[in-house]
mmCIF file of N, CA, C and O in Angstrom:
data_model
loop_
_atom_site.group_PDB
_atom_site.id
_atom_site.type_symbol
_atom_site.label_atom_id
_atom_site.label_comp_id
_atom_site.label_asym_id
_atom_site.label_seq_id
_atom_site.Cartn_x
_atom_site.Cartn_y
_atom_site.Cartn_z
ATOM 1 N N UNK B 1 135.639 152.959 -10.965
ATOM 2 C CA UNK B 1 134.237 152.569 -10.958
ATOM 3 C C UNK B 1 134.031 151.110 -10.306
ATOM 4 O O UNK B 1 134.914 150.278 -10.473
ATOM 5 N N UNK B 2 132.999 150.909 -9.676
ATOM 6 C CA UNK B 2 132.754 149.652 -9.040
ATOM 7 C C UNK B 2 132.459 148.608 -10.180
ATOM 8 O O UNK B 2 131.904 148.883 -11.230
ATOM 9 N N UNK B 3 132.766 147.351 -9.811
ATOM 10 C CA UNK B 3 132.497 146.258 -10.717
ATOM 11 C C UNK B 3 131.064 145.772 -10.699
ATOM 12 O O UNK B 3 130.561 145.200 -11.596
ATOM 13 N N UNK B 4 130.434 146.066 -9.556
ATOM 14 C CA UNK B 4 128.984 145.668 -9.442
ATOM 15 C C UNK B 4 128.099 146.322 -10.438
ATOM 16 O O UNK B 4 128.294 147.390 -10.913
ATOM 17 N N UNK B 5 127.029 145.544 -10.740
ATOM 18 C CA UNK B 5 126.013 146.058 -11.723
ATOM 19 C C UNK B 5 124.802 146.487 -10.978
ATOM 20 O O UNK B 5 124.333 145.842 -10.080
ATOM 21 N N UNK B 6 124.259 147.607 -11.393
ATOM 22 C CA UNK B 6 123.029 148.127 -10.750
ATOM 23 C C UNK B 6 121.804 147.291 -11.190
ATOM 24 O O UNK B 6 121.778 146.906 -12.340
ATOM 25 N N UNK B 7 120.857 147.130 -10.365
ATOM 26 C CA UNK B 7 119.669 146.477 -10.572
ATOM 27 C C UNK B 7 118.497 147.421 -10.424
ATOM 28 O O UNK B 7 118.287 147.821 -9.220
ATOM 29 N N UNK B 8 117.895 147.740 -11.415
ATOM 30 C CA UNK B 8 116.704 148.715 -11.319
ATOM 31 C C UNK B 8 115.536 148.012 -10.860
ATOM 32 O O UNK B 8 115.062 147.019 -11.488
ATOM 33 N N UNK B 9 114.952 148.472 -9.748
ATOM 34 C CA UNK B 9 113.771 147.862 -9.167
ATOM 35 C C UNK B 9 112.493 148.551 -9.730
ATOM 36 O O UNK B 9 111.484 147.900 -10.063
ATOM 37 N N UNK B 10 112.501 149.854 -9.944
ATOM 38 C CA UNK B 10 111.302 150.557 -10.450
ATOM 39 C C UNK B 10 111.850 151.965 -10.918
ATOM 40 O O UNK B 10 112.731 152.488 -10.425
ATOM 41 N N UNK B 11 111.254 152.374 -12.079
ATOM 42 C CA UNK B 11 111.598 153.739 -12.471
ATOM 43 C C UNK B 11 110.560 154.233 -13.475
ATOM 44 O O UNK B 11 109.800 153.498 -14.071
ATOM 45 N N UNK B 12 110.436 155.569 -13.655
ATOM 46 C CA UNK B 12 109.720 156.156 -14.818
ATOM 47 C C UNK B 12 110.589 157.222 -15.434
ATOM 48 O O UNK B 12 110.052 158.015 -16.252
ATOM 49 N N UNK B 13 111.812 157.174 -15.086
ATOM 50 C CA UNK B 13 112.782 158.106 -15.760
ATOM 51 C C UNK B 13 113.127 157.726 -17.141
ATOM 52 O O UNK B 13 113.167 156.543 -17.505
ATOM 53 N N UNK B 14 113.480 158.721 -17.917
ATOM 54 C CA UNK B 14 113.956 158.348 -19.383
ATOM 55 C C UNK B 14 115.261 157.607 -19.191
ATOM 56 O O UNK B 14 116.076 157.750 -18.236
ATOM 57 N N UNK B 15 115.650 156.827 -20.143
ATOM 58 C CA UNK B 15 116.790 155.914 -20.099
ATOM 59 C C UNK B 15 118.055 156.673 -19.810
ATOM 60 O O UNK B 15 118.873 156.281 -18.993
ATOM 61 N N UNK B 16 118.310 157.832 -20.480
ATOM 62 C CA UNK B 16 119.519 158.599 -20.370
ATOM 63 C C UNK B 16 119.682 159.076 -18.897
ATOM 64 O O UNK B 16 120.817 159.032 -18.286
ATOM 65 N N UNK B 17 118.548 159.465 -18.316
ATOM 66 C CA UNK B 17 118.644 159.915 -16.916
ATOM 67 C C UNK B 17 118.862 158.725 -15.885
ATOM 68 O O UNK B 17 119.631 158.877 -14.972
ATOM 69 N N UNK B 18 118.307 157.521 -16.288
ATOM 70 C CA UNK B 18 118.518 156.351 -15.547
ATOM 71 C C UNK B 18 120.083 156.060 -15.454
ATOM 72 O O UNK B 18 120.665 155.743 -14.440
ATOM 73 N N UNK B 19 120.701 156.169 -16.704
ATOM 74 C CA UNK B 19 122.135 155.817 -16.783
ATOM 75 C C UNK B 19 122.955 156.863 -15.947
ATOM 76 O O UNK B 19 123.812 156.490 -15.231
ATOM 77 N N UNK B 20 122.475 158.121 -15.955
ATOM 78 C CA UNK B 20 123.162 159.067 -15.277
ATOM 79 C C UNK B 20 123.047 158.846 -13.737
ATOM 80 O O UNK B 20 123.998 159.053 -12.932
ATOM 81 N N UNK B 21 121.885 158.376 -13.256
ATOM 82 C CA UNK B 21 121.608 158.032 -11.847
ATOM 83 C C UNK B 21 122.546 157.018 -11.445
ATOM 84 O O UNK B 21 123.148 157.133 -10.398
ATOM 85 N N UNK B 22 122.690 155.846 -12.204
ATOM 86 C CA UNK B 22 123.603 154.820 -11.767
ATOM 87 C C UNK B 22 125.040 155.290 -11.848
ATOM 88 O O UNK B 22 125.873 154.744 -11.019
ATOM 89 N N UNK B 23 125.401 155.960 -12.845
ATOM 90 C CA UNK B 23 126.718 156.543 -12.971
ATOM 91 C C UNK B 23 127.147 157.415 -11.720
ATOM 92 O O UNK B 23 128.220 157.273 -11.124
ATOM 93 N N UNK B 24 126.242 158.275 -11.328
ATOM 94 C CA UNK B 24 126.434 159.176 -10.217
ATOM 95 C C UNK B 24 126.564 158.307 -8.887
ATOM 96 O O UNK B 24 127.436 158.641 -8.047
ATOM 97 N N UNK B 25 125.740 157.351 -8.816
ATOM 98 C CA UNK B 25 125.770 156.390 -7.572
ATOM 99 C C UNK B 25 127.192 155.710 -7.606
ATOM 100 O O UNK B 25 127.822 155.597 -6.545
ATOM 101 N N UNK B 26 127.620 155.139 -8.729
ATOM 102 C CA UNK B 26 128.874 154.468 -8.712
ATOM 103 C C UNK B 26 130.071 155.426 -8.473
ATOM 104 O O UNK B 26 130.976 155.073 -7.707
ATOM 105 N N UNK B 27 129.977 156.662 -8.955
ATOM 106 C CA UNK B 27 130.987 157.564 -8.686
ATOM 107 C C UNK B 27 131.063 157.973 -7.089
ATOM 108 O O UNK B 27 132.159 158.026 -6.587
ATOM 109 N N UNK B 28 129.874 158.096 -6.593
ATOM 110 C CA UNK B 28 129.823 158.429 -5.143
ATOM 111 C C UNK B 28 130.318 157.280 -4.351
ATOM 112 O O UNK B 28 131.075 157.601 -3.345
ATOM 113 N N UNK B 29 130.209 156.052 -4.734
ATOM 114 C CA UNK B 29 130.704 154.860 -3.982
ATOM 115 C C UNK B 29 132.248 154.835 -4.099
ATOM 116 O O UNK B 29 132.894 154.297 -3.286
ATOM 117 N N UNK B 30 132.674 155.267 -5.228
ATOM 118 C CA UNK B 30 134.168 155.414 -5.360
ATOM 119 C C UNK B 30 134.780 156.478 -4.519
ATOM 120 O O UNK B 30 135.930 156.328 -3.952
ATOM 121 N N UNK B 31 134.131 157.524 -4.256
ATOM 122 C CA UNK B 31 134.567 158.715 -3.474
ATOM 123 C C UNK B 31 134.355 158.565 -1.961
ATOM 124 O O UNK B 31 135.121 159.080 -1.157
ATOM 125 N N UNK B 32 133.341 157.751 -1.509
ATOM 126 C CA UNK B 32 132.962 157.857 -0.148
ATOM 127 C C UNK B 32 132.888 156.289 0.427
ATOM 128 O O UNK B 32 132.607 155.383 -0.338
ATOM 129 N N UNK B 33 133.028 156.121 1.661
ATOM 130 C CA UNK B 33 132.950 154.879 2.197
ATOM 131 C C UNK B 33 131.518 154.338 2.200
ATOM 132 O O UNK B 33 130.531 155.166 2.235
ATOM 133 N N UNK B 34 131.330 153.059 1.927
ATOM 134 C CA UNK B 34 130.059 152.498 1.724
ATOM 135 C C UNK B 34 129.042 152.742 2.954
ATOM 136 O O UNK B 34 127.802 152.750 2.802
ATOM 137 N N UNK B 35 129.604 153.040 4.088
ATOM 138 C CA UNK B 35 128.793 153.200 5.230
ATOM 139 C C UNK B 35 128.379 154.771 5.365
ATOM 140 O O UNK B 35 127.571 155.128 6.315
ATOM 141 N N UNK B 36 128.985 155.587 4.604
ATOM 142 C CA UNK B 36 128.650 156.991 4.640
ATOM 143 C C UNK B 36 127.472 157.386 3.686
ATOM 144 O O UNK B 36 127.704 158.116 2.816
ATOM 145 N N UNK B 37 126.332 156.852 3.998
ATOM 146 C CA UNK B 37 125.205 157.064 3.135
ATOM 147 C C UNK B 37 124.774 158.511 2.909
ATOM 148 O O UNK B 37 124.334 158.959 1.960
ATOM 149 N N UNK B 38 125.014 159.265 3.995
ATOM 150 C CA UNK B 38 124.629 160.733 3.882
ATOM 151 C C UNK B 38 125.468 161.457 2.862
ATOM 152 O O UNK B 38 124.992 162.189 2.040
ATOM 153 N N UNK B 39 126.785 161.224 2.835
ATOM 154 C CA UNK B 39 127.701 161.876 1.800
ATOM 155 C C UNK B 39 127.445 161.238 0.398
ATOM 156 O O UNK B 39 127.446 162.001 -0.561
ATOM 157 N N UNK B 40 127.129 159.952 0.402
ATOM 158 C CA UNK B 40 126.780 159.443 -0.955
ATOM 159 C C UNK B 40 125.515 160.048 -1.527
ATOM 160 O O UNK B 40 125.518 160.434 -2.654
ATOM 161 N N UNK B 41 124.449 160.174 -0.685
ATOM 162 C CA UNK B 41 123.229 160.700 -1.144
ATOM 163 C C UNK B 41 123.352 162.259 -1.505
ATOM 164 O O UNK B 41 122.786 162.717 -2.458
ATOM 165 N N UNK B 42 124.166 162.970 -0.681
ATOM 166 C CA UNK B 42 124.397 164.379 -1.018
ATOM 167 C C UNK B 42 125.173 164.604 -2.344
ATOM 168 O O UNK B 42 124.762 165.421 -3.098
ATOM 169 N N UNK B 43 126.111 163.751 -2.590
ATOM 170 C CA UNK B 43 126.815 163.755 -3.859
ATOM 171 C C UNK B 43 125.837 163.565 -5.089
ATOM 172 O O UNK B 43 125.837 164.399 -5.978
ATOM 173 N N UNK B 44 125.038 162.552 -4.960
ATOM 174 C CA UNK B 44 124.033 162.312 -6.114
ATOM 175 C C UNK B 44 123.037 163.438 -6.212
ATOM 176 O O UNK B 44 122.781 163.866 -7.291
ATOM 177 N N UNK B 45 122.463 163.893 -5.054
ATOM 178 C CA UNK B 45 121.530 165.016 -5.130
ATOM 179 C C UNK B 45 122.096 166.303 -5.791
ATOM 180 O O UNK B 45 121.521 166.838 -6.664
ATOM 181 N N UNK B 46 123.299 166.592 -5.425
ATOM 182 C CA UNK B 46 123.968 167.789 -5.967
ATOM 183 C C UNK B 46 124.297 167.615 -7.440
ATOM 184 O O UNK B 46 124.123 168.540 -8.240
ATOM 185 N N UNK B 47 124.638 166.459 -7.778
ATOM 186 C CA UNK B 47 124.894 166.108 -9.196
ATOM 187 C C UNK B 47 123.611 166.357 -10.091
ATOM 188 O O UNK B 47 123.599 166.898 -11.134
ATOM 189 N N UNK B 48 122.437 165.778 -9.549
ATOM 190 C CA UNK B 48 121.218 165.909 -10.293
ATOM 191 C C UNK B 48 120.685 167.360 -10.222
ATOM 192 O O UNK B 48 120.113 167.832 -11.276
ATOM 193 N N UNK B 49 120.851 168.128 -9.189
ATOM 194 C CA UNK B 49 120.520 169.499 -9.066
ATOM 195 C C UNK B 49 121.245 170.247 -10.228
ATOM 196 O O UNK B 49 120.727 171.140 -10.874
ATOM 197 N N UNK B 50 122.533 169.940 -10.326
ATOM 198 C CA UNK B 50 123.349 170.652 -11.307
ATOM 199 C C UNK B 50 122.969 170.314 -12.772
ATOM 200 O O UNK B 50 122.898 171.195 -13.639
ATOM 201 N N UNK B 51 122.765 169.060 -13.030
ATOM 202 C CA UNK B 51 122.413 168.553 -14.397
ATOM 203 C C UNK B 51 121.016 168.905 -14.839
ATOM 204 O O UNK B 51 120.695 169.247 -15.951
ATOM 205 N N UNK B 52 120.079 168.800 -13.834
ATOM 206 C CA UNK B 52 118.659 168.801 -14.260
ATOM 207 C C UNK B 52 117.792 169.828 -13.507
ATOM 208 O O UNK B 52 116.559 169.895 -13.581
ATOM 209 N N UNK B 53 118.439 170.675 -12.775
ATOM 210 C CA UNK B 53 117.770 171.782 -12.058
ATOM 211 C C UNK B 53 117.437 171.306 -10.587
ATOM 212 O O UNK B 53 117.521 170.189 -10.313
ATOM 213 N N UNK B 54 117.143 172.313 -9.720
ATOM 214 C CA UNK B 54 116.964 172.112 -8.320
ATOM 215 C C UNK B 54 115.649 171.197 -7.989
ATOM 216 O O UNK B 54 114.740 171.124 -8.849
ATOM 217 N N UNK B 55 115.559 170.720 -6.772
ATOM 218 C CA UNK B 55 114.507 169.968 -6.361
ATOM 219 C C UNK B 55 114.620 168.526 -6.165
ATOM 220 O O UNK B 55 113.634 167.826 -5.832
ATOM 221 N N UNK B 56 115.773 167.965 -6.480
ATOM 222 C CA UNK B 56 115.939 166.474 -6.317
ATOM 223 C C UNK B 56 116.203 166.046 -4.980
ATOM 224 O O UNK B 56 116.756 166.770 -4.156
ATOM 225 N N UNK B 57 115.697 164.815 -4.689
ATOM 226 C CA UNK B 57 115.852 164.244 -3.396
ATOM 227 C C UNK B 57 116.583 162.803 -3.663
ATOM 228 O O UNK B 57 116.401 162.184 -4.625
ATOM 229 N N UNK B 58 117.470 162.421 -2.675
ATOM 230 C CA UNK B 58 118.082 161.152 -2.751
ATOM 231 C C UNK B 58 118.161 160.483 -1.413
ATOM 232 O O UNK B 58 118.641 161.098 -0.411
ATOM 233 N N UNK B 59 117.797 159.254 -1.420
ATOM 234 C CA UNK B 59 117.801 158.436 -0.137
ATOM 235 C C UNK B 59 118.723 157.240 -0.551
ATOM 236 O O UNK B 59 118.552 156.541 -1.583
ATOM 237 N N UNK B 60 119.619 156.908 0.362
ATOM 238 C CA UNK B 60 120.654 155.803 0.142
ATOM 239 C C UNK B 60 120.779 155.034 1.393
ATOM 240 O O UNK B 60 120.792 155.599 2.582
ATOM 241 N N UNK B 61 120.681 153.702 1.311
ATOM 242 C CA UNK B 61 120.828 152.902 2.514
ATOM 243 C C UNK B 61 120.557 151.367 2.223
ATOM 244 O O UNK B 61 120.208 151.028 1.068
ATOM 245 N N UNK B 62 120.628 150.632 3.314
ATOM 246 C CA UNK B 62 120.413 149.142 3.088
ATOM 247 C C UNK B 62 119.006 148.778 3.665
ATOM 248 O O UNK B 62 118.577 147.615 3.414
ATOM 249 N N UNK B 63 118.378 149.671 4.372
ATOM 250 C CA UNK B 63 117.060 149.304 4.983
ATOM 251 C C UNK B 63 116.337 150.510 5.294
ATOM 252 O O UNK B 63 116.550 151.171 6.264
ATOM 253 N N UNK B 64 115.336 150.885 4.436
ATOM 254 C CA UNK B 64 114.583 152.052 4.614
ATOM 255 C C UNK B 64 113.257 151.928 4.012
ATOM 256 O O UNK B 64 113.054 151.186 3.108
ATOM 257 N N UNK B 65 112.173 152.672 4.549
ATOM 258 C CA UNK B 65 110.901 152.677 3.955
ATOM 259 C C UNK B 65 110.654 154.150 3.608
ATOM 260 O O UNK B 65 111.242 155.024 4.077
ATOM 261 N N UNK B 66 109.736 154.333 2.675
ATOM 262 C CA UNK B 66 109.368 155.729 2.256
ATOM 263 C C UNK B 66 108.055 155.799 1.601
ATOM 264 O O UNK B 66 107.468 154.686 1.108
ATOM 265 N N UNK B 67 107.467 156.977 1.609
ATOM 266 C CA UNK B 67 106.263 157.241 0.922
ATOM 267 C C UNK B 67 106.329 158.648 0.489
ATOM 268 O O UNK B 67 106.511 159.565 1.220
ATOM 269 N N UNK B 68 106.141 158.995 -0.859
ATOM 270 C CA UNK B 68 106.339 160.240 -1.368
ATOM 271 C C UNK B 68 105.587 160.475 -2.640
ATOM 272 O O UNK B 68 105.061 159.521 -3.273
ATOM 273 N N UNK B 69 105.546 161.676 -3.008
ATOM 274 C CA UNK B 69 104.985 162.041 -4.429
ATOM 275 C C UNK B 69 106.112 162.662 -5.245
ATOM 276 O O UNK B 69 106.857 163.418 -4.780
ATOM 277 N N UNK B 70 106.121 162.304 -6.467
ATOM 278 C CA UNK B 70 107.178 162.764 -7.314
ATOM 279 C C UNK B 70 106.606 163.265 -8.635
ATOM 280 O O UNK B 70 105.524 162.931 -9.038
ATOM 281 N N UNK B 71 107.404 164.087 -9.292
ATOM 282 C CA UNK B 71 107.078 164.571 -10.600
ATOM 283 C C UNK B 71 107.247 163.508 -11.666
ATOM 284 O O UNK B 71 108.146 162.658 -11.554
ATOM 285 N N UNK B 72 106.275 163.485 -12.655
ATOM 286 C CA UNK B 72 106.360 162.361 -13.631
ATOM 287 C C UNK B 72 107.686 162.341 -14.359
ATOM 288 O O UNK B 72 108.176 163.456 -14.711
ATOM 289 N N UNK B 73 108.201 161.160 -14.521
ATOM 290 C CA UNK B 73 109.504 161.019 -15.221
ATOM 291 C C UNK B 73 110.730 161.360 -14.431
ATOM 292 O O UNK B 73 111.847 161.459 -15.036
ATOM 293 N N UNK B 74 110.664 161.396 -13.056
ATOM 294 C CA UNK B 74 111.883 161.816 -12.390
ATOM 295 C C UNK B 74 112.089 160.781 -11.098
ATOM 296 O O UNK B 74 112.799 161.148 -10.254
ATOM 297 N N UNK B 75 111.693 159.607 -11.279
ATOM 298 C CA UNK B 75 111.821 158.620 -10.146
ATOM 299 C C UNK B 75 112.608 157.371 -10.719
ATOM 300 O O UNK B 75 112.412 156.850 -11.737
ATOM 301 N N UNK B 76 113.508 156.972 -9.735
ATOM 302 C CA UNK B 76 114.176 155.761 -9.983
ATOM 303 C C UNK B 76 114.616 155.128 -8.589
ATOM 304 O O UNK B 76 114.935 155.762 -7.674
ATOM 305 N N UNK B 77 114.378 153.719 -8.466
ATOM 306 C CA UNK B 77 114.848 153.005 -7.295
ATOM 307 C C UNK B 77 115.674 151.865 -7.866
ATOM 308 O O UNK B 77 115.123 151.003 -8.628
ATOM 309 N N UNK B 78 116.890 151.752 -7.335
ATOM 310 C CA UNK B 78 117.751 150.689 -7.865
ATOM 311 C C UNK B 78 118.675 150.199 -6.691
ATOM 312 O O UNK B 78 118.848 150.974 -5.695
ATOM 313 N N UNK B 79 119.287 149.123 -6.868
ATOM 314 C CA UNK B 79 120.314 148.657 -5.948
ATOM 315 C C UNK B 79 121.662 148.523 -6.693
ATOM 316 O O UNK B 79 121.668 148.312 -7.865
ATOM 317 N N UNK B 80 122.755 148.793 -5.934
ATOM 318 C CA UNK B 80 124.078 148.680 -6.390
ATOM 319 C C UNK B 80 124.951 148.319 -5.235
ATOM 320 O O UNK B 80 124.981 148.934 -4.182
ATOM 321 N N UNK B 81 125.666 147.096 -5.447
ATOM 322 C CA UNK B 81 126.410 146.566 -4.355
ATOM 323 C C UNK B 81 125.449 146.229 -3.170
ATOM 324 O O UNK B 81 124.411 145.582 -3.445
ATOM 325 N N UNK B 82 125.730 146.719 -1.974
ATOM 326 C CA UNK B 82 124.833 146.357 -0.850
ATOM 327 C C UNK B 82 123.874 147.466 -0.450
ATOM 328 O O UNK B 82 123.068 147.353 0.449
ATOM 329 N N UNK B 83 123.765 148.561 -1.343
ATOM 330 C CA UNK B 83 122.941 149.676 -1.039
ATOM 331 C C UNK B 83 121.763 149.846 -2.087
ATOM 332 O O UNK B 83 121.916 149.416 -3.200
ATOM 333 N N UNK B 84 120.680 150.435 -1.525
ATOM 334 C CA UNK B 84 119.573 150.813 -2.423
ATOM 335 C C UNK B 84 119.577 152.347 -2.531
ATOM 336 O O UNK B 84 120.040 153.090 -1.624
ATOM 337 N N UNK B 85 119.206 152.864 -3.749
ATOM 338 C CA UNK B 85 119.157 154.144 -4.108
ATOM 339 C C UNK B 85 117.790 154.627 -4.530
ATOM 340 O O UNK B 85 117.184 153.937 -5.453
ATOM 341 N N UNK B 86 117.219 155.624 -3.939
ATOM 342 C CA UNK B 86 116.068 156.210 -4.354
ATOM 343 C C UNK B 86 116.291 157.662 -4.760
ATOM 344 O O UNK B 86 116.805 158.433 -4.018
ATOM 345 N N UNK B 87 116.027 158.043 -5.938
ATOM 346 C CA UNK B 87 116.229 159.388 -6.436
ATOM 347 C C UNK B 87 114.904 159.773 -7.140
ATOM 348 O O UNK B 87 114.344 159.134 -7.881
ATOM 349 N N UNK B 88 114.476 161.031 -6.750
ATOM 350 C CA UNK B 88 113.242 161.647 -7.400
ATOM 351 C C UNK B 88 113.203 163.094 -7.224
ATOM 352 O O UNK B 88 113.949 163.644 -6.390
ATOM 353 N N UNK B 89 112.434 163.738 -7.966
ATOM 354 C CA UNK B 89 112.172 165.121 -7.776
ATOM 355 C C UNK B 89 110.718 165.374 -7.245
ATOM 356 O O UNK B 89 109.782 164.729 -7.890
ATOM 357 N N UNK B 90 110.622 166.007 -6.231
ATOM 358 C CA UNK B 90 109.333 166.210 -5.629
ATOM 359 C C UNK B 90 108.462 167.125 -6.428
ATOM 360 O O UNK B 90 108.848 167.769 -7.367
ATOM 361 N N UNK B 91 107.104 166.999 -6.186
ATOM 362 C CA UNK B 91 106.165 167.867 -6.855
ATOM 363 C C UNK B 91 106.110 169.211 -6.187
ATOM 364 O O UNK B 91 105.966 169.293 -4.954
ATOM 365 N N UNK B 92 106.227 170.298 -6.982
ATOM 366 C CA UNK B 92 106.202 171.541 -6.424
ATOM 367 C C UNK B 92 104.726 171.999 -6.062
ATOM 368 O O UNK B 92 103.799 171.500 -6.619
ATOM 369 N N UNK B 93 104.696 172.776 -5.067
ATOM 370 C CA UNK B 93 103.357 173.086 -4.546
ATOM 371 C C UNK B 93 102.526 173.903 -5.542
ATOM 372 O O UNK B 93 101.312 173.910 -5.552
ATOM 373 N N UNK B 94 103.130 174.553 -6.466
ATOM 374 C CA UNK B 94 102.417 175.278 -7.466
ATOM 375 C C UNK B 94 101.813 174.370 -8.573
ATOM 376 O O UNK B 94 100.962 174.812 -9.324
ATOM 377 N N UNK B 95 102.174 173.172 -8.642
ATOM 378 C CA UNK B 95 101.737 172.217 -9.658
ATOM 379 C C UNK B 95 100.552 171.311 -9.093
ATOM 380 O O UNK B 95 100.058 170.477 -9.836
ATOM 381 N N UNK B 96 100.102 171.532 -7.843
ATOM 382 C CA UNK B 96 99.071 170.611 -7.292
ATOM 383 C C UNK B 96 97.797 171.354 -7.432
ATOM 384 O O UNK B 96 97.577 172.409 -7.815
#
């Protein structure tokens, strides 16, 4: 596990899910090079799909912008080491 501490910038996730998000990010950083953001984000997305059902999205990087709609209670944005992590579950078209 990395020694760095995650800093949550914004979230509406339940605390248990927040902890899982940061643990998954830390695990991914142990497995992949810090510059391999695609593999890091894929690892986190697959972990969340497995634990909480399909439909999760994950963006990882040091400089990105975004605009999205998410399901209530499924959003977190945090930093760990030099990277930022955005994890959310999108709104299904049947719920709009």
